[in-house]
Amino acid sequence: MADRAIRRFDVEPVQIGHLRQGDLIAPEIDLHTLPPPRSLGVASQRLPRHPLCTRELGAEPWDIRPTKRVAKGIWRSFQPSDGGGDMARLFSIRPGITFRGRKFLGIRGWNGKPTHPPLTDFPIVCYVVAALFDVVSWLGWFGDGGRFSSRDLFRAATLVMIVGFVVSLATATTGFWDWWRGLQRDRRTGIIGRGAHTQVWRTANWHMTVMLTTTGVVIVDLIVRFGQLNASHTSAPAAILSVLAAALVSFGSTYGGTMVFDYQFNVQPLSGSTVWDETEIDQLPGEKAKPVE
């Protein structure tokens, strides 16, 4: 039995996926053919280790674990590919979250990671939701009893609108900086500079005008609300102002989308990029395209 217990397996290197030259992987081992556990007669004899496992061959099958070398090779198969091997990558994660290689633009954000677009989501959603709450409260669908009353909806709409207004201050600031620093201008004509009279410039002007008008309507709406905080439901003037603000912010946001998706404003150029090429190699920000072999 001792001779059987110290028998070794012959394992050859196997190349798969993205394992490097010389890495080993564990072959399929039939647990029923493994040597039995050490008996009392051979307990004092140290049994040899399988070349790919951390325990002796005489150990229980459930105690056999891959060596660090094998585990490292398996883990490497899930890491970014260098273009070799047969395993296709399903995800690209690092380029989308890294800030290394991106130019910092102050409060405007970074190249490829601007601050204005994500901030715009808050006022749009908040003003639309507040208008919905106000309309339901004004119509009195929930009455004064039950789990949700018209008064609760009025207060909820007020809180949501306050959140949207506070975030809109940062949205307007970053939007102004994009309008000032992101458009072609003659800087010799003053601090603001004379903007080139392009279609993009005119669209940006209209987008900014609509959004500033929306902010003005929201300010008036909040003033009206603060005078009616103890009301049992949303008043008609407050509901009308909320609906107007929701309509304006939705209308103005379409021009913001036009700036980005139609005119590619504040979008990084793709010249020399390989992101649309069929390759297993990821291109990081600021990195030159790697040749595909």
Short mmCIF file of C-alpha atoms in Angstrom, two decimals:
data_model
loop_
_atom_site.label_atom_id
_atom_site.label_comp_id
_atom_site.label_asym_id
_atom_site.label_seq_id
_atom_site.Cartn_x
_atom_site.Cartn_y
_atom_site.Cartn_z
CA MET A 1 0.00 0.00 0.00
CA ALA A 2 2.89 2.33 0.71
CA ASP A 3 4.20 1.82 -2.84
CA ARG A 4 0.81 2.69 -4.18
CA ALA A 5 0.58 5.76 -1.97
CA ILE A 6 3.84 7.30 -3.18
CA ARG A 7 3.09 6.77 -6.85
CA ARG A 8 3.35 10.05 -8.81
CA PHE A 9 1.34 11.24 -11.76
CA ASP A 10 3.08 12.26 -14.96
CA VAL A 11 1.72 15.68 -15.98
CA GLU A 12 2.69 17.53 -19.11
CA PRO A 13 2.47 21.31 -19.60
CA VAL A 14 -0.71 22.38 -21.36
CA GLN A 15 -1.17 25.64 -23.24
CA ILE A 16 -4.62 27.26 -23.10
CA GLY A 17 -6.12 30.70 -23.51
CA HIS A 18 -3.76 33.36 -22.27
CA LEU A 19 -1.48 31.21 -20.07
CA ARG A 20 2.14 32.02 -20.69
CA GLN A 21 4.74 29.64 -21.97
CA GLY A 22 5.52 27.00 -19.36
CA ASP A 23 2.44 27.56 -17.18
CA LEU A 24 0.65 24.41 -16.06
CA ILE A 25 -2.97 23.61 -15.55
CA ALA A 26 -4.40 20.70 -13.64
CA PRO A 27 -5.63 17.85 -15.84
CA GLU A 28 -8.92 16.14 -15.16
CA ILE A 29 -8.32 13.73 -12.29
CA ASP A 30 -10.71 10.91 -11.49
CA LEU A 31 -11.06 11.09 -7.72
CA HIS A 32 -11.87 7.36 -7.60
CA THR A 33 -8.40 6.49 -8.94
CA LEU A 34 -6.50 8.59 -6.41
CA PRO A 35 -4.45 6.69 -3.82
CA PRO A 36 -6.28 6.00 -0.56
CA PRO A 37 -5.66 8.11 2.54
CA ARG A 38 -2.62 7.31 4.64
CA SER A 39 -3.26 4.35 6.87
CA LEU A 40 -1.86 3.81 10.33
CA GLY A 41 0.87 1.63 8.88
CA VAL A 42 2.40 4.42 6.78
CA ALA A 43 1.44 7.42 8.89
CA SER A 44 5.07 8.26 9.63
CA GLN A 45 6.06 8.30 5.97
CA ARG A 46 5.75 11.69 4.21
CA LEU A 47 3.95 11.23 0.93
CA PRO A 48 5.00 13.06 -2.24
CA ARG A 49 3.05 16.03 -3.51
CA HIS A 50 1.28 16.17 -6.83
CA PRO A 51 3.17 18.70 -9.00
CA LEU A 52 0.03 20.84 -9.34
CA CYS A 53 -1.48 20.52 -5.85
CA THR A 54 -0.67 21.78 -2.37
CA ARG A 55 -1.39 18.50 -0.53
CA GLU A 56 0.15 15.04 -0.65
CA LEU A 57 -1.34 12.45 -2.96
CA GLY A 58 -2.41 10.43 0.03
CA ALA A 59 -4.61 13.24 1.38
CA GLU A 60 -8.34 13.21 1.11
CA PRO A 61 -9.55 14.24 -2.37
CA TRP A 62 -11.44 17.24 -1.03
CA ASP A 63 -8.26 18.62 0.51
CA ILE A 64 -6.42 18.80 -2.82
CA ARG A 65 -6.07 22.42 -3.96
CA PRO A 66 -4.25 23.96 -6.95
CA THR A 67 -0.84 25.47 -6.37
CA LYS A 68 -0.32 29.23 -6.50
CA ARG A 69 1.22 28.86 -9.94
CA VAL A 70 -1.87 27.17 -11.35
CA ALA A 71 -4.26 29.59 -9.64
CA LYS A 72 -2.27 32.53 -10.98
CA GLY A 73 -2.44 31.14 -14.50
CA ILE A 74 -6.18 30.61 -14.29
CA TRP A 75 -6.69 34.13 -12.91
CA ARG A 76 -4.57 35.56 -15.71
CA SER A 77 -7.00 34.10 -18.25
CA PHE A 78 -9.63 36.56 -17.01
CA GLN A 79 -7.34 39.58 -17.24
CA PRO A 80 -7.05 42.02 -20.18
CA SER A 81 -5.84 40.17 -23.21
CA ASP A 82 -2.71 40.99 -25.12
CA GLY A 83 -4.32 39.86 -28.34
CA GLY A 84 -2.97 36.31 -28.26
CA GLY A 85 -4.66 33.04 -27.51
CA ASP A 86 -8.10 31.79 -28.40
CA MET A 87 -10.18 33.17 -25.51
CA ALA A 88 -12.35 36.13 -26.56
CA ARG A 89 -12.92 38.96 -24.11
CA LEU A 90 -16.51 39.88 -23.31
CA PHE A 91 -15.99 43.10 -21.34
CA SER A 92 -13.89 46.26 -21.48
CA ILE A 93 -13.80 47.83 -18.01
CA ARG A 94 -10.61 49.73 -17.26
CA PRO A 95 -10.65 52.32 -20.12
CA GLY A 96 -14.07 53.59 -19.06
CA ILE A 97 -13.16 54.30 -15.44
CA THR A 98 -9.53 55.39 -15.57
CA PHE A 99 -8.55 59.06 -15.35
CA ARG A 100 -4.93 58.44 -16.19
CA GLY A 101 -4.04 59.90 -19.57
CA ARG A 102 -7.00 62.30 -19.59
CA LYS A 103 -6.43 66.05 -19.70
CA PHE A 104 -7.89 67.92 -16.72
CA LEU A 105 -10.10 70.86 -17.74
CA GLY A 106 -10.87 72.38 -14.35
CA ILE A 107 -14.53 72.44 -13.34
CA ARG A 108 -15.38 71.19 -16.83
CA GLY A 109 -13.98 67.78 -15.87
CA TRP A 110 -11.58 65.68 -17.93
CA ASN A 111 -11.36 64.78 -21.58
CA GLY A 112 -13.97 62.10 -22.06
CA LYS A 113 -15.34 62.64 -18.54
CA PRO A 114 -17.10 66.04 -18.54
CA THR A 115 -18.96 67.20 -15.45
CA HIS A 116 -21.88 69.00 -17.08
CA PRO A 117 -23.76 66.12 -18.79
CA PRO A 118 -24.23 63.89 -15.71
CA LEU A 119 -25.34 66.88 -13.61
CA THR A 120 -28.12 67.70 -16.08
CA ASP A 121 -29.94 64.48 -15.21
CA PHE A 122 -30.87 65.70 -11.73
CA PRO A 123 -32.83 68.88 -12.62
CA ILE A 124 -34.60 67.12 -15.49
CA VAL A 125 -35.79 64.20 -13.37
CA CYS A 126 -36.56 66.31 -10.29
CA TYR A 127 -38.65 68.90 -12.13
CA VAL A 128 -40.64 66.27 -14.03
CA VAL A 129 -41.31 64.21 -10.88
CA ALA A 130 -42.27 67.34 -8.92
CA ALA A 131 -44.75 68.31 -11.63
CA LEU A 132 -46.29 64.84 -11.52
CA PHE A 133 -46.70 64.99 -7.73
CA ASP A 134 -48.18 68.48 -7.92
CA VAL A 135 -50.75 67.57 -10.55
CA VAL A 136 -51.91 64.52 -8.58
CA SER A 137 -52.02 66.57 -5.37
CA TRP A 138 -53.95 69.41 -7.01
CA LEU A 139 -56.52 67.03 -8.48
CA GLY A 140 -56.93 65.55 -5.01
CA TRP A 141 -56.93 61.93 -6.16
CA PHE A 142 -55.66 60.72 -2.81
CA GLY A 143 -57.77 62.99 -0.62
CA ASP A 144 -56.67 63.77 2.93
CA GLY A 145 -56.78 60.23 4.30
CA GLY A 146 -55.05 56.99 3.50
CA ARG A 147 -51.36 56.27 3.38
CA PHE A 148 -50.59 59.12 0.95
CA SER A 149 -52.50 62.39 1.10
CA SER A 150 -52.50 65.38 -1.22
CA ARG A 151 -50.56 67.25 1.42
CA ASP A 152 -47.83 64.58 1.43
CA LEU A 153 -47.52 64.81 -2.34
CA PHE A 154 -47.27 68.60 -2.17
CA ARG A 155 -44.44 68.42 0.34
CA ALA A 156 -42.70 65.66 -1.61
CA ALA A 157 -42.87 67.76 -4.76
CA THR A 158 -41.40 70.72 -2.88
CA LEU A 159 -38.47 68.69 -1.54
CA VAL A 160 -37.76 67.14 -4.94
CA MET A 161 -37.84 70.54 -6.61
CA ILE A 162 -35.42 71.97 -4.03
CA VAL A 163 -32.97 69.15 -4.76
CA GLY A 164 -33.24 69.77 -8.49
CA PHE A 165 -32.71 73.50 -8.04
CA VAL A 166 -29.61 73.06 -5.87
CA VAL A 167 -27.99 70.70 -8.37
CA SER A 168 -29.02 72.99 -11.23
CA LEU A 169 -26.70 75.68 -9.83
CA ALA A 170 -23.71 73.39 -10.42
CA THR A 171 -25.21 72.34 -13.75
CA ALA A 172 -25.51 75.94 -14.91
CA THR A 173 -21.97 76.77 -13.77
CA THR A 174 -20.36 73.87 -15.62
CA GLY A 175 -22.57 74.53 -18.64
CA PHE A 176 -21.46 78.15 -18.77
CA TRP A 177 -17.80 77.04 -18.63
CA ASP A 178 -18.41 74.65 -21.52
CA TRP A 179 -20.03 77.47 -23.48
CA TRP A 180 -17.17 79.84 -22.65
CA ARG A 181 -14.16 77.57 -22.96
CA GLY A 182 -15.45 74.83 -25.25
CA LEU A 183 -16.50 76.94 -28.23
CA GLN A 184 -14.26 78.68 -30.72
CA ARG A 185 -13.75 82.31 -29.68
CA ASP A 186 -11.60 85.32 -30.44
CA ARG A 187 -9.95 85.84 -27.05
CA ARG A 188 -8.55 89.21 -28.09
CA THR A 189 -12.00 90.84 -27.89
CA GLY A 190 -12.35 90.56 -24.12
CA ILE A 191 -12.68 88.14 -21.24
CA ILE A 192 -15.60 86.26 -22.77
CA GLY A 193 -14.35 86.65 -26.31
CA ARG A 194 -16.37 86.84 -29.50
CA GLY A 195 -17.71 83.41 -30.38
CA ALA A 196 -17.54 82.15 -33.93
CA HIS A 197 -21.08 82.43 -35.32
CA THR A 198 -21.52 78.75 -36.04
CA GLN A 199 -24.65 76.62 -35.83
CA VAL A 200 -23.21 74.97 -32.73
CA TRP A 201 -22.74 78.37 -31.09
CA ARG A 202 -26.33 79.41 -31.88
CA THR A 203 -27.70 76.10 -30.59
CA ALA A 204 -25.70 76.47 -27.38
CA ASN A 205 -27.07 80.00 -26.92
CA TRP A 206 -30.65 78.78 -27.28
CA HIS A 207 -30.06 75.81 -24.98
CA MET A 208 -28.64 78.11 -22.31
CA THR A 209 -31.52 80.59 -22.70
CA VAL A 210 -34.18 77.91 -22.24
CA MET A 211 -32.45 76.43 -19.22
CA LEU A 212 -31.94 79.80 -17.52
CA THR A 213 -35.62 80.54 -18.12
CA THR A 214 -36.45 77.23 -16.47
CA THR A 215 -34.37 78.19 -13.45
CA GLY A 216 -36.26 81.48 -13.19
CA VAL A 217 -39.61 79.67 -13.26
CA VAL A 218 -38.42 77.28 -10.55
CA ILE A 219 -37.34 80.17 -8.31
CA VAL A 220 -40.81 81.73 -8.59
CA ASP A 221 -42.39 78.33 -7.95
CA LEU A 222 -40.34 77.83 -4.79
CA ILE A 223 -41.28 81.29 -3.52
CA VAL A 224 -44.96 80.44 -3.98
CA ARG A 225 -44.49 77.12 -2.22
CA PHE A 226 -42.72 78.55 0.79
CA GLY A 227 -45.79 80.68 1.43
CA GLN A 228 -48.05 77.61 1.34
CA LEU A 229 -46.09 74.98 3.25
CA ASN A 230 -49.06 74.24 5.53
CA ALA A 231 -51.52 73.88 2.66
CA SER A 232 -53.53 70.66 2.39
CA HIS A 233 -52.68 70.25 -1.30
CA THR A 234 -50.79 71.89 -4.15
CA SER A 235 -52.33 75.16 -5.23
CA ALA A 236 -53.19 75.86 -8.85
CA PRO A 237 -50.40 78.47 -9.32
CA ALA A 238 -47.76 76.10 -7.91
CA ALA A 239 -48.99 73.23 -10.07
CA ILE A 240 -48.98 75.39 -13.20
CA LEU A 241 -45.45 76.62 -12.50
CA SER A 242 -44.26 73.05 -11.89
CA VAL A 243 -45.73 71.82 -15.16
CA LEU A 244 -44.19 74.79 -16.98
CA ALA A 245 -40.77 74.08 -15.45
CA ALA A 246 -41.00 70.40 -16.40
CA ALA A 247 -41.98 71.27 -19.97
CA LEU A 248 -39.18 73.83 -20.32
CA VAL A 249 -36.46 71.59 -18.91
CA SER A 250 -37.56 68.74 -21.19
CA PHE A 251 -37.61 71.08 -24.18
CA GLY A 252 -34.21 72.54 -23.39
CA SER A 253 -32.64 69.13 -22.83
CA THR A 254 -33.35 68.15 -26.43
CA TYR A 255 -30.93 70.87 -27.56
CA GLY A 256 -28.33 69.64 -25.12
CA GLY A 257 -28.65 66.21 -26.69
CA THR A 258 -28.32 67.78 -30.13
CA MET A 259 -25.09 69.46 -29.07
CA VAL A 260 -23.57 66.12 -28.08
CA PHE A 261 -25.06 63.51 -30.38
CA ASP A 262 -25.56 65.58 -33.55
CA TYR A 263 -22.72 68.12 -33.32
CA GLN A 264 -20.28 66.05 -31.19
CA PHE A 265 -19.66 68.95 -28.81
CA ASN A 266 -17.18 68.11 -26.05
CA VAL A 267 -16.66 64.64 -27.57
CA GLN A 268 -13.17 63.28 -28.06
CA PRO A 269 -12.09 62.64 -31.67
CA LEU A 270 -11.62 59.04 -32.76
CA SER A 271 -8.79 59.64 -35.22
CA GLY A 272 -6.15 56.99 -34.64
CA SER A 273 -8.42 55.10 -32.26
CA THR A 274 -8.96 51.34 -32.39
CA VAL A 275 -12.08 51.18 -30.22
CA TRP A 276 -14.25 50.31 -33.22
CA ASP A 277 -11.75 47.81 -34.63
CA GLU A 278 -12.29 44.10 -34.07
CA THR A 279 -9.47 43.40 -31.65
CA GLU A 280 -8.95 41.92 -28.20
CA ILE A 281 -6.65 44.82 -27.23
CA ASP A 282 -8.07 47.72 -25.19
CA GLN A 283 -6.84 51.23 -25.92
CA LEU A 284 -6.54 53.39 -22.79
CA PRO A 285 -7.06 57.18 -22.79
CA GLY A 286 -4.07 59.05 -24.18
CA GLU A 287 -2.52 55.81 -25.38
CA LYS A 288 -1.42 55.24 -28.95
CA ALA A 289 -3.02 52.38 -30.78
CA LYS A 290 -1.08 49.14 -30.52
CA PRO A 291 -0.41 47.31 -33.78
CA VAL A 292 -2.58 44.26 -34.23
CA GLU A 293 -0.57 41.25 -35.29
#
